Amino acid sequence: MLLNAYIDHTLLKADATVDAIKQLCSEAKAYDFYAVCVNSYYVALAHSELRNTPIKIASVVGFPLGASISNAKISEAQYCIDNGAQEIDMVLNIGLLKSNYYKIVEDEIKAIKKTIGDHTLKVIFENCYLTNDEKKMACKLAVHAGADFIKTSTGFGNGGATLADVKLMKNEVGNQVLIKASGGIRDTKTAQQYIDLGVSRIGTSSGIAIVSS
């Protein structure tokens, strides 16, 4: 599979303008990326820009901290689906995971998956804040809750994807769910290393550089 088919072309910056989102969508069409990933406010705009194309729209929920109340995350996820998103990248509640409140974390993931139905749910761990045991627990909770993907990072924490984390995640989940690597992946060589480890998607704002070099 060509590299472009792995790319979630991403723009989540606070200062992203309407024109910048339109440019993101134009680039996704030009390079035939798998999806664009935008904040929830811009889902409807991306849907309009990508109408009649096969490019998917992913939106983040509870981003980037994961600390929103569950009802807010559920409402945001529903809004995104209603306005044209096919994929939801939710941030799990990092603080509750670290507090060993595992049932609450799992129930929230379940509730969002129930809300979006057959649409794709990716659960963002933000691995830079987690111990290896916490990463393994997050894997278990996401699998039990019915997630479709687990994802390394938001790109807004103090560290992004690492090869070691993806190996750990892959060892924990096997083929039960897919893996998305995100955060700091900016060149072809690095992207290929993650693909060789078994990731199915790469979240990056450097998609053009990755497929052009």
Short mmCIF file of N, CA and C in Angstrom, two decimals, residues 73-156:
data_model
loop_
_atom_site.label_atom_id
_atom_site.label_comp_id
_atom_site.label_asym_id
_atom_site.label_seq_id
_atom_site.Cartn_x
_atom_site.Cartn_y
_atom_site.Cartn_z
N LYS A 73 -18.06 14.92 25.83
CA LYS A 73 -17.40 14.13 24.79
C LYS A 73 -18.43 13.43 23.90
N ILE A 74 -19.44 12.86 24.54
CA ILE A 74 -20.49 12.17 23.77
C ILE A 74 -21.20 13.14 22.85
N SER A 75 -21.56 14.32 23.37
CA SER A 75 -22.24 15.33 22.56
C SER A 75 -21.37 15.78 21.40
N GLU A 76 -20.09 15.98 21.66
CA GLU A 76 -19.17 16.41 20.61
C GLU A 76 -19.05 15.33 19.54
N ALA A 77 -18.95 14.07 19.96
CA ALA A 77 -18.86 12.98 19.00
C ALA A 77 -20.12 12.90 18.13
N GLN A 78 -21.28 13.06 18.75
CA GLN A 78 -22.53 13.02 18.00
C GLN A 78 -22.60 14.17 16.99
N TYR A 79 -22.19 15.35 17.42
CA TYR A 79 -22.16 16.50 16.52
C TYR A 79 -21.28 16.21 15.31
N CYS A 80 -20.12 15.65 15.56
CA CYS A 80 -19.19 15.38 14.46
C CYS A 80 -19.78 14.41 13.45
N ILE A 81 -20.37 13.33 13.93
CA ILE A 81 -20.98 12.35 13.03
C ILE A 81 -22.14 12.97 12.27
N ASP A 82 -22.95 13.76 12.96
CA ASP A 82 -24.10 14.40 12.30
C ASP A 82 -23.67 15.36 11.21
N ASN A 83 -22.46 15.89 11.31
CA ASN A 83 -22.00 16.89 10.35
C ASN A 83 -20.99 16.35 9.34
N GLY A 84 -20.86 15.03 9.28
CA GLY A 84 -20.11 14.44 8.17
C GLY A 84 -18.84 13.69 8.51
N ALA A 85 -18.47 13.63 9.80
CA ALA A 85 -17.27 12.86 10.16
C ALA A 85 -17.57 11.36 10.10
N GLN A 86 -16.59 10.62 9.66
CA GLN A 86 -16.71 9.15 9.67
C GLN A 86 -15.85 8.52 10.76
N GLU A 87 -14.94 9.31 11.35
CA GLU A 87 -14.02 8.79 12.34
C GLU A 87 -13.90 9.76 13.51
N ILE A 88 -13.80 9.21 14.71
CA ILE A 88 -13.64 10.01 15.92
C ILE A 88 -12.35 9.59 16.62
N ASP A 89 -11.50 10.57 16.91
CA ASP A 89 -10.29 10.34 17.69
C ASP A 89 -10.50 10.96 19.07
N MET A 90 -10.85 10.15 20.05
CA MET A 90 -11.15 10.65 21.40
C MET A 90 -9.94 10.50 22.30
N VAL A 91 -9.75 11.48 23.19
CA VAL A 91 -8.71 11.38 24.21
C VAL A 91 -9.34 10.74 25.45
N LEU A 92 -8.76 9.62 25.89
CA LEU A 92 -9.30 9.03 27.12
C LEU A 92 -8.97 9.93 28.31
N ASN A 93 -9.65 9.68 29.40
CA ASN A 93 -9.42 10.51 30.59
C ASN A 93 -8.12 10.06 31.26
N ILE A 94 -7.05 10.77 30.97
CA ILE A 94 -5.71 10.38 31.39
C ILE A 94 -5.61 10.35 32.92
N GLY A 95 -6.13 11.39 33.56
CA GLY A 95 -6.05 11.47 35.02
C GLY A 95 -6.79 10.33 35.70
N LEU A 96 -7.95 9.95 35.17
CA LEU A 96 -8.70 8.85 35.77
C LEU A 96 -8.00 7.51 35.53
N LEU A 97 -7.38 7.35 34.37
CA LEU A 97 -6.60 6.14 34.13
C LEU A 97 -5.48 6.02 35.16
N LYS A 98 -4.78 7.14 35.39
CA LYS A 98 -3.67 7.13 36.34
C LYS A 98 -4.15 7.00 37.78
N SER A 99 -5.42 7.28 38.02
CA SER A 99 -6.01 7.13 39.35
C SER A 99 -6.58 5.73 39.56
N ASN A 100 -6.43 4.86 38.54
CA ASN A 100 -6.94 3.48 38.59
C ASN A 100 -8.47 3.41 38.56
N TYR A 101 -9.11 4.44 38.00
CA TYR A 101 -10.57 4.43 37.85
C TYR A 101 -10.90 3.79 36.50
N TYR A 102 -10.57 2.53 36.40
CA TYR A 102 -10.60 1.87 35.09
C TYR A 102 -12.01 1.73 34.53
N LYS A 103 -12.98 1.44 35.39
CA LYS A 103 -14.35 1.24 34.89
C LYS A 103 -14.90 2.53 34.29
N ILE A 104 -14.61 3.66 34.92
CA ILE A 104 -15.10 4.94 34.38
C ILE A 104 -14.47 5.21 33.02
N VAL A 105 -13.18 4.94 32.90
CA VAL A 105 -12.49 5.16 31.62
C VAL A 105 -13.09 4.25 30.54
N GLU A 106 -13.26 2.98 30.88
CA GLU A 106 -13.81 2.04 29.90
C GLU A 106 -15.25 2.39 29.53
N ASP A 107 -16.04 2.74 30.52
CA ASP A 107 -17.45 3.08 30.25
C ASP A 107 -17.56 4.29 29.33
N GLU A 108 -16.65 5.26 29.50
CA GLU A 108 -16.69 6.43 28.62
C GLU A 108 -16.39 6.05 27.18
N ILE A 109 -15.39 5.21 26.98
CA ILE A 109 -15.07 4.75 25.62
C ILE A 109 -16.26 3.99 25.04
N LYS A 110 -16.86 3.12 25.84
CA LYS A 110 -18.04 2.36 25.38
C LYS A 110 -19.16 3.29 24.96
N ALA A 111 -19.40 4.33 25.77
CA ALA A 111 -20.50 5.25 25.49
C ALA A 111 -20.29 6.00 24.18
N ILE A 112 -19.04 6.40 23.93
CA ILE A 112 -18.77 7.12 22.68
C ILE A 112 -18.88 6.17 21.49
N LYS A 113 -18.40 4.93 21.65
CA LYS A 113 -18.54 3.96 20.57
C LYS A 113 -20.02 3.68 20.29
N LYS A 114 -20.81 3.57 21.33
CA LYS A 114 -22.25 3.36 21.14
C LYS A 114 -22.87 4.53 20.40
N THR A 115 -22.44 5.73 20.72
CA THR A 115 -22.98 6.94 20.10
C THR A 115 -22.68 6.98 18.60
N ILE A 116 -21.48 6.57 18.22
CA ILE A 116 -21.09 6.71 16.81
C ILE A 116 -21.35 5.44 16.00
N GLY A 117 -21.73 4.36 16.67
CA GLY A 117 -22.14 3.16 15.96
C GLY A 117 -21.03 2.55 15.11
N ASP A 118 -21.32 2.34 13.83
CA ASP A 118 -20.37 1.67 12.94
C ASP A 118 -19.22 2.57 12.50
N HIS A 119 -19.26 3.83 12.86
CA HIS A 119 -18.15 4.71 12.51
C HIS A 119 -16.91 4.36 13.33
N THR A 120 -15.76 4.75 12.84
CA THR A 120 -14.48 4.36 13.43
C THR A 120 -14.16 5.17 14.68
N LEU A 121 -13.80 4.47 15.75
CA LEU A 121 -13.39 5.12 16.99
C LEU A 121 -11.92 4.82 17.26
N LYS A 122 -11.13 5.90 17.39
CA LYS A 122 -9.74 5.79 17.79
C LYS A 122 -9.61 6.38 19.20
N VAL A 123 -8.92 5.67 20.07
CA VAL A 123 -8.73 6.12 21.45
C VAL A 123 -7.28 6.57 21.62
N ILE A 124 -7.12 7.85 21.97
CA ILE A 124 -5.80 8.44 22.13
C ILE A 124 -5.35 8.26 23.58
N PHE A 125 -4.15 7.69 23.76
CA PHE A 125 -3.64 7.41 25.11
C PHE A 125 -2.84 8.57 25.70
N GLU A 126 -2.12 9.30 24.89
CA GLU A 126 -1.12 10.29 25.34
C GLU A 126 -0.04 9.59 26.17
N ASN A 127 0.70 8.71 25.47
CA ASN A 127 1.65 7.82 26.12
C ASN A 127 2.75 8.52 26.91
N CYS A 128 3.07 9.76 26.54
CA CYS A 128 4.16 10.47 27.23
C CYS A 128 3.87 10.66 28.71
N TYR A 129 2.61 10.57 29.11
CA TYR A 129 2.24 10.75 30.51
C TYR A 129 2.02 9.42 31.25
N LEU A 130 2.18 8.30 30.55
CA LEU A 130 1.81 7.00 31.12
C LEU A 130 3.03 6.12 31.36
N THR A 131 2.95 5.31 32.40
CA THR A 131 3.93 4.25 32.59
C THR A 131 3.62 3.11 31.62
N ASN A 132 4.54 2.18 31.47
CA ASN A 132 4.28 1.05 30.60
C ASN A 132 3.08 0.23 31.07
N ASP A 133 2.95 0.06 32.38
CA ASP A 133 1.79 -0.67 32.90
C ASP A 133 0.49 0.07 32.59
N GLU A 134 0.52 1.40 32.67
CA GLU A 134 -0.68 2.19 32.34
C GLU A 134 -1.00 2.10 30.86
N LYS A 135 0.02 2.07 30.02
CA LYS A 135 -0.21 1.89 28.59
C LYS A 135 -0.87 0.54 28.30
N LYS A 136 -0.38 -0.49 28.97
CA LYS A 136 -0.97 -1.82 28.79
C LYS A 136 -2.41 -1.84 29.27
N MET A 137 -2.69 -1.18 30.39
CA MET A 137 -4.06 -1.13 30.88
C MET A 137 -4.96 -0.36 29.90
N ALA A 138 -4.45 0.74 29.36
CA ALA A 138 -5.23 1.50 28.37
C ALA A 138 -5.56 0.63 27.17
N CYS A 139 -4.61 -0.19 26.75
CA CYS A 139 -4.87 -1.12 25.64
C CYS A 139 -6.03 -2.05 25.99
N LYS A 140 -5.97 -2.64 27.18
CA LYS A 140 -7.03 -3.57 27.60
C LYS A 140 -8.39 -2.89 27.63
N LEU A 141 -8.43 -1.69 28.22
CA LEU A 141 -9.70 -0.99 28.34
C LEU A 141 -10.28 -0.64 26.98
N ALA A 142 -9.43 -0.18 26.05
CA ALA A 142 -9.90 0.19 24.72
C ALA A 142 -10.44 -1.02 23.98
N VAL A 143 -9.74 -2.14 24.08
CA VAL A 143 -10.21 -3.36 23.42
C VAL A 143 -11.55 -3.80 24.01
N HIS A 144 -11.64 -3.85 25.34
CA HIS A 144 -12.88 -4.28 25.99
C HIS A 144 -14.05 -3.36 25.66
N ALA A 145 -13.75 -2.07 25.44
CA ALA A 145 -14.81 -1.09 25.18
C ALA A 145 -15.26 -1.08 23.73
N GLY A 146 -14.58 -1.81 22.86
CA GLY A 146 -15.01 -1.89 21.47
C GLY A 146 -14.41 -0.87 20.53
N ALA A 147 -13.29 -0.26 20.93
CA ALA A 147 -12.62 0.70 20.04
C ALA A 147 -12.12 0.00 18.78
N ASP A 148 -11.97 0.77 17.73
CA ASP A 148 -11.45 0.25 16.47
C ASP A 148 -9.94 0.45 16.35
N PHE A 149 -9.44 1.53 16.94
CA PHE A 149 -8.02 1.87 16.92
C PHE A 149 -7.59 2.28 18.32
N ILE A 150 -6.30 2.11 18.60
CA ILE A 150 -5.65 2.80 19.70
C ILE A 150 -4.58 3.71 19.09
N LYS A 151 -4.34 4.83 19.74
CA LYS A 151 -3.50 5.89 19.15
C LYS A 151 -2.51 6.39 20.18
N THR A 152 -1.30 6.66 19.75
CA THR A 152 -0.20 6.95 20.67
C THR A 152 -0.33 8.28 21.40
N SER A 153 -0.73 9.34 20.69
CA SER A 153 -0.50 10.69 21.20
C SER A 153 -1.43 11.70 20.55
N THR A 154 -1.57 12.85 21.21
CA THR A 154 -2.29 13.97 20.60
C THR A 154 -1.39 14.82 19.73
N GLY A 155 -0.08 14.80 20.02
CA GLY A 155 0.85 15.75 19.42
C GLY A 155 0.95 17.04 20.22
N PHE A 156 0.18 17.15 21.31
CA PHE A 156 0.18 18.35 22.14
C PHE A 156 0.78 18.10 23.52
#
